[in-house]
Amino acid sequence: DEAGRNGTVWAKHFYDGVTLMTCGHHRWFNANPITGRPLIGRDNAIKSFGTSLAKFKDEASRLGPGGGPVLIGECGVPFNNSANLERRDLSVCDRALDTTMRAIERALVSCTVWNYCPIHTDEDGDGWNGEDLSLFSLQYITDPNDLHSGGRSLRAAVRPYALRTAGTPLRMEFDPYRVDRRFVFEFAPAPHGGDLGTGETVVFVPRYQYPDGIRVKVEVVGGGSGVKVGDWEYDSGGQ
């Protein structure tokens, strides 16, 4: 009963099991991570994964009288598919990671992506247990002055997201395959800014996805929230 009061965090791991075990992304087939039942189509996989991840939040709510936060302690995709490595074509891995990340957004949970290995090579992988999941590889560096050089599947990994929300998050969506890279975030504002006390919602908008700047559309539904359309500012140097 003390779990929710002593700083306990529900930090389960989540992986796309079919992708992890086969080292390949099967766009039209997957399996429910809880029941094992087949899933046909990528959209159904995203929905099923999202539902499974949402169950973690329900479990965390029972950590003591006040519940506790949930963090997906590990998620990611393998890169050691021989065909991908030979061609240096990671488009399949991009799709696989995007499937997982869109499910995480759908469930509105936080996550840490496994992993970052600063000495990764194709030959040695992550240097641990025969794994190859690092979002960075020394062999992929083409420009030492480019922060993103050496990154793998950054198209799916580097995403806009809400850092702080003055209220209750309701919906978060990002599709890196859309031409406009549209990001949607919807929340129910809390009176007087809620626990944050400032009424300020902060969203990370990565320059990797939006090198030419952004366009923002703010809509208020229902009224009475105290939020005015246009109340936003963009800190380009903090992205």
PDB file of C-alpha atoms in Angstrom:
ATOM      1  CA  ASP A   1       0.000   0.000   0.000  1.00  0.00           C
ATOM      2  CA  GLU A   2       2.970   2.309   0.418  1.00  0.00           C
ATOM      3  CA  ALA A   3       4.095   1.863  -3.206  1.00  0.00           C
ATOM      4  CA  GLY A   4       2.355   4.959  -4.500  1.00  0.00           C
ATOM      5  CA  ARG A   5       3.840   7.134  -1.773  1.00  0.00           C
ATOM      6  CA  ASN A   6       7.483   6.071  -1.823  1.00  0.00           C
ATOM      7  CA  GLY A   7       8.468   7.026  -5.354  1.00  0.00           C
ATOM      8  CA  THR A   8       7.719   3.697  -7.027  1.00  0.00           C
ATOM      9  CA  VAL A   9       7.523   3.856 -10.837  1.00  0.00           C
ATOM     10  CA  TRP A  10       5.961   1.076 -12.919  1.00  0.00           C
ATOM     11  CA  ALA A  11       8.728   0.629 -15.521  1.00  0.00           C
ATOM     12  CA  LYS A  12       7.851  -2.385 -17.645  1.00  0.00           C
ATOM     13  CA  HIS A  13       9.576  -3.211 -20.916  1.00  0.00           C
ATOM     14  CA  PHE A  14       7.727  -3.380 -24.225  1.00  0.00           C
ATOM     15  CA  TYR A  15       8.931  -4.796 -27.519  1.00  0.00           C
ATOM     16  CA  ASP A  16       7.299  -5.719 -30.799  1.00  0.00           C
ATOM     17  CA  GLY A  17       7.972  -9.414 -30.300  1.00  0.00           C
ATOM     18  CA  VAL A  18       7.659 -10.505 -33.931  1.00  0.00           C
ATOM     19  CA  THR A  19      10.104  -7.827 -35.076  1.00  0.00           C
ATOM     20  CA  LEU A  20      12.509  -8.519 -32.211  1.00  0.00           C
ATOM     21  CA  MET A  21      12.626 -12.270 -32.806  1.00  0.00           C
ATOM     22  CA  THR A  22      12.844 -12.153 -36.614  1.00  0.00           C
ATOM     23  CA  CYS A  23      15.022  -9.013 -36.914  1.00  0.00           C
ATOM     24  CA  GLY A  24      12.649  -7.814 -39.599  1.00  0.00           C
ATOM     25  CA  HIS A  25       9.482  -5.745 -39.799  1.00  0.00           C
ATOM     26  CA  HIS A  26       6.452  -7.502 -41.258  1.00  0.00           C
ATOM     27  CA  ARG A  27       4.250  -4.639 -42.339  1.00  0.00           C
ATOM     28  CA  TRP A  28       1.098  -6.675 -42.893  1.00  0.00           C
ATOM     29  CA  PHE A  29       1.454  -9.168 -40.038  1.00  0.00           C
ATOM     30  CA  ASN A  30       2.101  -9.048 -36.318  1.00  0.00           C
ATOM     31  CA  ALA A  31       0.836 -10.580 -33.092  1.00  0.00           C
ATOM     32  CA  ASN A  32      -1.001  -9.304 -30.046  1.00  0.00           C
ATOM     33  CA  PRO A  33       1.676  -9.002 -27.322  1.00  0.00           C
ATOM     34  CA  ILE A  34      -0.692 -10.315 -24.640  1.00  0.00           C
ATOM     35  CA  THR A  35      -2.827 -12.972 -26.341  1.00  0.00           C
ATOM     36  CA  GLY A  36      -0.506 -13.915 -29.190  1.00  0.00           C
ATOM     37  CA  ARG A  37      -3.364 -13.699 -31.675  1.00  0.00           C
ATOM     38  CA  PRO A  38      -2.415 -12.662 -35.222  1.00  0.00           C
ATOM     39  CA  LEU A  39      -2.814  -9.053 -36.303  1.00  0.00           C
ATOM     40  CA  ILE A  40      -3.346  -8.236 -39.962  1.00  0.00           C
ATOM     41  CA  GLY A  41      -2.251  -4.783 -41.081  1.00  0.00           C
ATOM     42  CA  ARG A  42       0.014  -2.175 -39.518  1.00  0.00           C
ATOM     43  CA  ASP A  43      -2.857  -0.046 -38.214  1.00  0.00           C
ATOM     44  CA  ASN A  44      -4.234  -3.015 -36.279  1.00  0.00           C
ATOM     45  CA  ALA A  45      -0.783  -3.647 -34.821  1.00  0.00           C
ATOM     46  CA  ILE A  46      -0.525  -0.026 -33.652  1.00  0.00           C
ATOM     47  CA  LYS A  47      -3.989  -0.182 -32.071  1.00  0.00           C
ATOM     48  CA  SER A  48      -3.273  -3.506 -30.372  1.00  0.00           C
ATOM     49  CA  PHE A  49       0.106  -2.376 -29.049  1.00  0.00           C
ATOM     50  CA  GLY A  50      -1.459   0.871 -27.828  1.00  0.00           C
ATOM     51  CA  THR A  51      -4.186  -1.004 -25.956  1.00  0.00           C
ATOM     52  CA  SER A  52      -1.586  -3.263 -24.326  1.00  0.00           C
ATOM     53  CA  LEU A  53       0.505  -0.268 -23.266  1.00  0.00           C
ATOM     54  CA  ALA A  54      -2.565   1.454 -21.834  1.00  0.00           C
ATOM     55  CA  LYS A  55      -3.034  -1.560 -19.557  1.00  0.00           C
ATOM     56  CA  PHE A  56       0.306  -0.696 -17.956  1.00  0.00           C
ATOM     57  CA  LYS A  57      -1.181   2.644 -16.897  1.00  0.00           C
ATOM     58  CA  ASP A  58      -4.103   0.825 -15.324  1.00  0.00           C
ATOM     59  CA  GLU A  59      -1.692  -1.406 -13.413  1.00  0.00           C
ATOM     60  CA  ALA A  60       0.279   1.626 -12.227  1.00  0.00           C
ATOM     61  CA  SER A  61      -2.898   3.241 -10.918  1.00  0.00           C
ATOM     62  CA  ARG A  62      -3.086   0.430  -8.352  1.00  0.00           C
ATOM     63  CA  LEU A  63       0.371   1.084  -6.869  1.00  0.00           C
ATOM     64  CA  GLY A  64      -0.840   2.028  -3.422  1.00  0.00           C
ATOM     65  CA  PRO A  65      -3.639   4.432  -2.503  1.00  0.00           C
ATOM     66  CA  GLY A  66      -2.476   7.186  -4.831  1.00  0.00           C
ATOM     67  CA  GLY A  67      -1.196   5.082  -7.698  1.00  0.00           C
ATOM     68  CA  GLY A  68       2.110   5.751  -9.421  1.00  0.00           C
ATOM     69  CA  PRO A  69       3.585   6.873 -12.738  1.00  0.00           C
ATOM     70  CA  VAL A  70       4.329   4.469 -15.583  1.00  0.00           C
ATOM     71  CA  LEU A  71       7.448   4.536 -17.751  1.00  0.00           C
ATOM     72  CA  ILE A  72       8.148   2.051 -20.522  1.00  0.00           C
ATOM     73  CA  GLY A  73      11.661   1.281 -19.330  1.00  0.00           C
ATOM     74  CA  GLU A  74      12.770  -0.259 -22.617  1.00  0.00           C
ATOM     75  CA  CYS A  75      11.482  -0.288 -26.169  1.00  0.00           C
ATOM     76  CA  GLY A  76      13.182  -0.386 -29.537  1.00  0.00           C
ATOM     77  CA  VAL A  77      13.900  -2.464 -32.628  1.00  0.00           C
ATOM     78  CA  PRO A  78      16.795  -4.645 -33.834  1.00  0.00           C
ATOM     79  CA  PHE A  79      18.963  -3.480 -36.722  1.00  0.00           C
ATOM     80  CA  ASN A  80      20.917  -6.686 -37.345  1.00  0.00           C
ATOM     81  CA  ASN A  81      19.097  -7.796 -40.456  1.00  0.00           C
ATOM     82  CA  SER A  82      21.830  -8.835 -42.888  1.00  0.00           C
ATOM     83  CA  ALA A  83      20.074  -7.365 -45.933  1.00  0.00           C
ATOM     84  CA  ASN A  84      19.630  -4.017 -44.174  1.00  0.00           C
ATOM     85  CA  LEU A  85      23.261  -3.890 -43.069  1.00  0.00           C
ATOM     86  CA  GLU A  86      24.660  -4.765 -46.487  1.00  0.00           C
ATOM     87  CA  ARG A  87      22.681  -2.000 -48.201  1.00  0.00           C
ATOM     88  CA  ARG A  88      22.752   0.417 -45.275  1.00  0.00           C
ATOM     89  CA  ASP A  89      19.023   0.714 -45.935  1.00  0.00           C
ATOM     90  CA  LEU A  90      17.207   1.116 -42.635  1.00  0.00           C
ATOM     91  CA  SER A  91      13.783   1.939 -44.066  1.00  0.00           C
ATOM     92  CA  VAL A  92      12.369  -1.321 -42.693  1.00  0.00           C
ATOM     93  CA  CYS A  93      13.740  -0.500 -39.239  1.00  0.00           C
ATOM     94  CA  ASP A  94      12.284   3.006 -39.518  1.00  0.00           C
ATOM     95  CA  ARG A  95       8.828   1.547 -40.091  1.00  0.00           C
ATOM     96  CA  ALA A  96       9.202  -0.938 -37.261  1.00  0.00           C
ATOM     97  CA  LEU A  97      10.268   1.706 -34.745  1.00  0.00           C
ATOM     98  CA  ASP A  98       7.548   4.078 -35.930  1.00  0.00           C
ATOM     99  CA  THR A  99       4.964   1.360 -35.260  1.00  0.00           C
ATOM    100  CA  THR A 100       6.145   1.081 -31.656  1.00  0.00           C
ATOM    101  CA  MET A 101       6.390   4.840 -31.139  1.00  0.00           C
ATOM    102  CA  ARG A 102       2.926   5.479 -32.546  1.00  0.00           C
ATOM    103  CA  ALA A 103       1.539   2.869 -30.154  1.00  0.00           C
ATOM    104  CA  ILE A 104       3.274   4.638 -27.264  1.00  0.00           C
ATOM    105  CA  GLU A 105       1.745   7.932 -28.361  1.00  0.00           C
ATOM    106  CA  ARG A 106      -1.635   6.273 -28.648  1.00  0.00           C
ATOM    107  CA  ALA A 107      -1.375   5.012 -25.060  1.00  0.00           C
ATOM    108  CA  LEU A 108      -0.030   8.374 -23.814  1.00  0.00           C
ATOM    109  CA  VAL A 109       2.807   6.796 -21.855  1.00  0.00           C
ATOM    110  CA  SER A 110       6.434   7.863 -21.439  1.00  0.00           C
ATOM    111  CA  CYS A 111       9.280   5.680 -22.657  1.00  0.00           C
ATOM    112  CA  THR A 112      13.034   5.265 -22.932  1.00  0.00           C
ATOM    113  CA  VAL A 113      14.304   3.822 -26.209  1.00  0.00           C
ATOM    114  CA  TRP A 114      16.891   1.043 -25.945  1.00  0.00           C
ATOM    115  CA  ASN A 115      19.577   1.985 -26.664  1.00  0.00           C
ATOM    116  CA  TYR A 116      22.488   4.378 -27.282  1.00  0.00           C
ATOM    117  CA  CYS A 117      25.875   2.692 -27.715  1.00  0.00           C
ATOM    118  CA  PRO A 118      28.695   5.183 -28.511  1.00  0.00           C
ATOM    119  CA  ILE A 119      31.054   2.448 -29.768  1.00  0.00           C
ATOM    120  CA  HIS A 120      28.571   0.532 -31.920  1.00  0.00           C
ATOM    121  CA  THR A 121      29.755  -1.105 -35.149  1.00  0.00           C
ATOM    122  CA  ASP A 122      28.010  -3.464 -37.561  1.00  0.00           C
ATOM    123  CA  GLU A 123      30.475  -6.209 -36.656  1.00  0.00           C
ATOM    124  CA  ASP A 124      30.208  -5.980 -32.855  1.00  0.00           C
ATOM    125  CA  GLY A 125      26.718  -4.544 -32.496  1.00  0.00           C
ATOM    126  CA  ASP A 126      26.009  -3.092 -29.074  1.00  0.00           C
ATOM    127  CA  GLY A 127      28.776  -5.159 -27.492  1.00  0.00           C
ATOM    128  CA  TRP A 128      26.258  -6.846 -25.243  1.00  0.00           C
ATOM    129  CA  ASN A 129      24.563 -10.227 -25.511  1.00  0.00           C
ATOM    130  CA  GLY A 130      24.750 -10.244 -29.313  1.00  0.00           C
ATOM    131  CA  GLU A 131      22.274  -7.354 -29.477  1.00  0.00           C
ATOM    132  CA  ASP A 132      22.080  -4.648 -32.141  1.00  0.00           C
ATOM    133  CA  LEU A 133      19.496  -2.046 -31.148  1.00  0.00           C
ATOM    134  CA  SER A 134      21.596   1.112 -30.840  1.00  0.00           C
ATOM    135  CA  LEU A 135      20.189   4.292 -32.368  1.00  0.00           C
ATOM    136  CA  PHE A 136      23.778   5.343 -33.070  1.00  0.00           C
ATOM    137  CA  SER A 137      26.649   3.691 -34.914  1.00  0.00           C
ATOM    138  CA  LEU A 138      30.209   4.870 -35.484  1.00  0.00           C
ATOM    139  CA  GLN A 139      30.080   3.448 -38.995  1.00  0.00           C
ATOM    140  CA  TYR A 140      27.143   5.654 -39.944  1.00  0.00           C
ATOM    141  CA  ILE A 141      28.953   8.927 -39.267  1.00  0.00           C
ATOM    142  CA  THR A 142      29.337  10.909 -42.488  1.00  0.00           C
ATOM    143  CA  ASP A 143      29.812  14.398 -41.037  1.00  0.00           C
ATOM    144  CA  PRO A 144      31.459  14.756 -37.596  1.00  0.00           C
ATOM    145  CA  ASN A 145      30.053  18.285 -37.323  1.00  0.00           C
ATOM    146  CA  ASP A 146      26.463  17.124 -37.739  1.00  0.00           C
ATOM    147  CA  LEU A 147      24.770  16.272 -34.444  1.00  0.00           C
ATOM    148  CA  HIS A 148      22.559  13.697 -36.155  1.00  0.00           C
ATOM    149  CA  SER A 149      25.277  12.001 -38.197  1.00  0.00           C
ATOM    150  CA  GLY A 150      25.679   8.412 -37.062  1.00  0.00           C
ATOM    151  CA  GLY A 151      22.052   8.167 -36.034  1.00  0.00           C
ATOM    152  CA  ARG A 152      19.914   5.229 -37.104  1.00  0.00           C
ATOM    153  CA  SER A 153      16.157   5.362 -37.673  1.00  0.00           C
ATOM    154  CA  LEU A 154      16.056   8.950 -36.449  1.00  0.00           C
ATOM    155  CA  ARG A 155      13.097   9.508 -38.741  1.00  0.00           C
ATOM    156  CA  ALA A 156      11.048   7.439 -36.306  1.00  0.00           C
ATOM    157  CA  ALA A 157      12.977   8.072 -33.089  1.00  0.00           C
ATOM    158  CA  VAL A 158      13.210  11.888 -33.078  1.00  0.00           C
ATOM    159  CA  ARG A 159       9.628  13.005 -32.599  1.00  0.00           C
ATOM    160  CA  PRO A 160       7.713  15.985 -31.253  1.00  0.00           C
ATOM    161  CA  TYR A 161       6.046  15.317 -27.912  1.00  0.00           C
ATOM    162  CA  ALA A 162       4.570  17.101 -24.916  1.00  0.00           C
ATOM    163  CA  LEU A 163       7.176  17.618 -22.192  1.00  0.00           C
ATOM    164  CA  ARG A 164       4.758  19.188 -19.730  1.00  0.00           C
ATOM    165  CA  THR A 165       0.994  19.469 -19.856  1.00  0.00           C
ATOM    166  CA  ALA A 166      -1.063  21.932 -17.834  1.00  0.00           C
ATOM    167  CA  GLY A 167      -3.958  19.526 -17.695  1.00  0.00           C
ATOM    168  CA  THR A 168      -4.776  16.003 -18.846  1.00  0.00           C
ATOM    169  CA  PRO A 169      -3.377  14.686 -22.157  1.00  0.00           C
ATOM    170  CA  LEU A 170      -6.083  13.238 -24.376  1.00  0.00           C
ATOM    171  CA  ARG A 171      -4.404  12.564 -27.709  1.00  0.00           C
ATOM    172  CA  MET A 172      -0.935  12.694 -29.230  1.00  0.00           C
ATOM    173  CA  GLU A 173      -0.139  11.721 -32.819  1.00  0.00           C
ATOM    174  CA  PHE A 174       2.832  12.112 -35.126  1.00  0.00           C
ATOM    175  CA  ASP A 175       3.363  10.561 -38.545  1.00  0.00           C
ATOM    176  CA  PRO A 176       6.896  11.070 -39.909  1.00  0.00           C
ATOM    177  CA  TYR A 177       5.752   9.803 -43.291  1.00  0.00           C
ATOM    178  CA  ARG A 178       3.343  12.655 -43.893  1.00  0.00           C
ATOM    179  CA  VAL A 179       4.724  15.346 -46.172  1.00  0.00           C
ATOM    180  CA  ASP A 180       3.812  18.057 -43.655  1.00  0.00           C
ATOM    181  CA  ARG A 181       5.051  16.049 -40.606  1.00  0.00           C
ATOM    182  CA  ARG A 182       1.859  17.005 -38.802  1.00  0.00           C
ATOM    183  CA  PHE A 183       1.884  16.614 -35.025  1.00  0.00           C
ATOM    184  CA  VAL A 184      -1.396  16.661 -33.101  1.00  0.00           C
ATOM    185  CA  PHE A 185      -1.636  17.143 -29.346  1.00  0.00           C
ATOM    186  CA  GLU A 186      -4.929  17.481 -27.517  1.00  0.00           C
ATOM    187  CA  PHE A 187      -5.434  18.005 -23.795  1.00  0.00           C
ATOM    188  CA  ALA A 188      -8.020  19.104 -21.267  1.00  0.00           C
ATOM    189  CA  PRO A 189      -6.660  22.197 -19.456  1.00  0.00           C
ATOM    190  CA  ALA A 190      -6.633  22.137 -15.670  1.00  0.00           C
ATOM    191  CA  PRO A 191      -7.966  25.138 -13.729  1.00  0.00           C
ATOM    192  CA  HIS A 192      -5.186  27.588 -12.825  1.00  0.00           C
ATOM    193  CA  GLY A 193      -2.577  25.438 -14.542  1.00  0.00           C
ATOM    194  CA  GLY A 194      -3.107  22.400 -12.315  1.00  0.00           C
ATOM    195  CA  ASP A 195      -0.086  21.009 -10.476  1.00  0.00           C
ATOM    196  CA  LEU A 196       2.287  23.029 -12.672  1.00  0.00           C
ATOM    197  CA  GLY A 197       0.706  26.238 -11.473  1.00  0.00           C
ATOM    198  CA  THR A 198       1.711  28.140 -14.603  1.00  0.00           C
ATOM    199  CA  GLY A 199      -0.872  27.036 -17.113  1.00  0.00           C
ATOM    200  CA  GLU A 200       2.013  26.433 -19.503  1.00  0.00           C
ATOM    201  CA  THR A 201       2.142  23.379 -21.753  1.00  0.00           C
ATOM    202  CA  VAL A 202       5.585  22.683 -23.241  1.00  0.00           C
ATOM    203  CA  VAL A 203       6.062  20.707 -26.452  1.00  0.00           C
ATOM    204  CA  PHE A 204       9.388  19.537 -27.881  1.00  0.00           C
ATOM    205  CA  VAL A 205       9.523  20.352 -31.609  1.00  0.00           C
ATOM    206  CA  PRO A 206      12.711  18.798 -33.045  1.00  0.00           C
ATOM    207  CA  ARG A 207      14.599  20.673 -35.712  1.00  0.00           C
ATOM    208  CA  TYR A 208      15.433  17.293 -37.207  1.00  0.00           C
ATOM    209  CA  GLN A 209      11.822  16.993 -38.343  1.00  0.00           C
ATOM    210  CA  TYR A 210      11.194  20.707 -38.921  1.00  0.00           C
ATOM    211  CA  PRO A 211      14.416  22.265 -40.260  1.00  0.00           C
ATOM    212  CA  ASP A 212      12.500  25.069 -41.983  1.00  0.00           C
ATOM    213  CA  GLY A 213      10.435  26.083 -38.967  1.00  0.00           C
ATOM    214  CA  ILE A 214       6.871  25.309 -37.985  1.00  0.00           C
ATOM    215  CA  ARG A 215       3.287  26.383 -38.392  1.00  0.00           C
ATOM    216  CA  VAL A 216       1.072  26.177 -35.317  1.00  0.00           C
ATOM    217  CA  LYS A 217      -2.693  25.924 -35.160  1.00  0.00           C
ATOM    218  CA  VAL A 218      -4.355  26.284 -31.758  1.00  0.00           C
ATOM    219  CA  GLU A 219      -7.999  25.376 -31.291  1.00  0.00           C
ATOM    220  CA  VAL A 220     -10.089  25.731 -28.147  1.00  0.00           C
ATOM    221  CA  VAL A 221     -13.100  23.438 -27.941  1.00  0.00           C
ATOM    222  CA  GLY A 222     -15.903  24.043 -25.463  1.00  0.00           C
ATOM    223  CA  GLY A 223     -14.657  27.381 -24.133  1.00  0.00           C
ATOM    224  CA  GLY A 224     -14.309  28.410 -20.526  1.00  0.00           C
ATOM    225  CA  SER A 225     -10.742  27.155 -20.273  1.00  0.00           C
ATOM    226  CA  GLY A 226      -9.052  30.533 -20.168  1.00  0.00           C
ATOM    227  CA  VAL A 227      -6.859  29.575 -23.112  1.00  0.00           C
ATOM    228  CA  LYS A 228      -6.813  32.056 -25.967  1.00  0.00           C
ATOM    229  CA  VAL A 229      -6.131  31.039 -29.541  1.00  0.00           C
ATOM    230  CA  GLY A 230      -2.644  32.236 -30.420  1.00  0.00           C
ATOM    231  CA  ASP A 231      -1.191  31.962 -26.910  1.00  0.00           C
ATOM    232  CA  TRP A 232       2.047  30.258 -27.881  1.00  0.00           C
ATOM    233  CA  GLU A 233       5.703  30.961 -28.587  1.00  0.00           C
ATOM    234  CA  TYR A 234       8.425  28.988 -30.341  1.00  0.00           C
ATOM    235  CA  ASP A 235      11.924  28.686 -28.872  1.00  0.00           C
ATOM    236  CA  SER A 236      13.898  27.577 -31.927  1.00  0.00           C
ATOM    237  CA  GLY A 237      17.154  27.471 -29.965  1.00  0.00           C
ATOM    238  CA  GLY A 238      15.803  24.996 -27.435  1.00  0.00           C
ATOM    239  CA  GLN A 239      14.916  22.237 -29.860  1.00  0.00           C
TER     240      GLN A 239
END
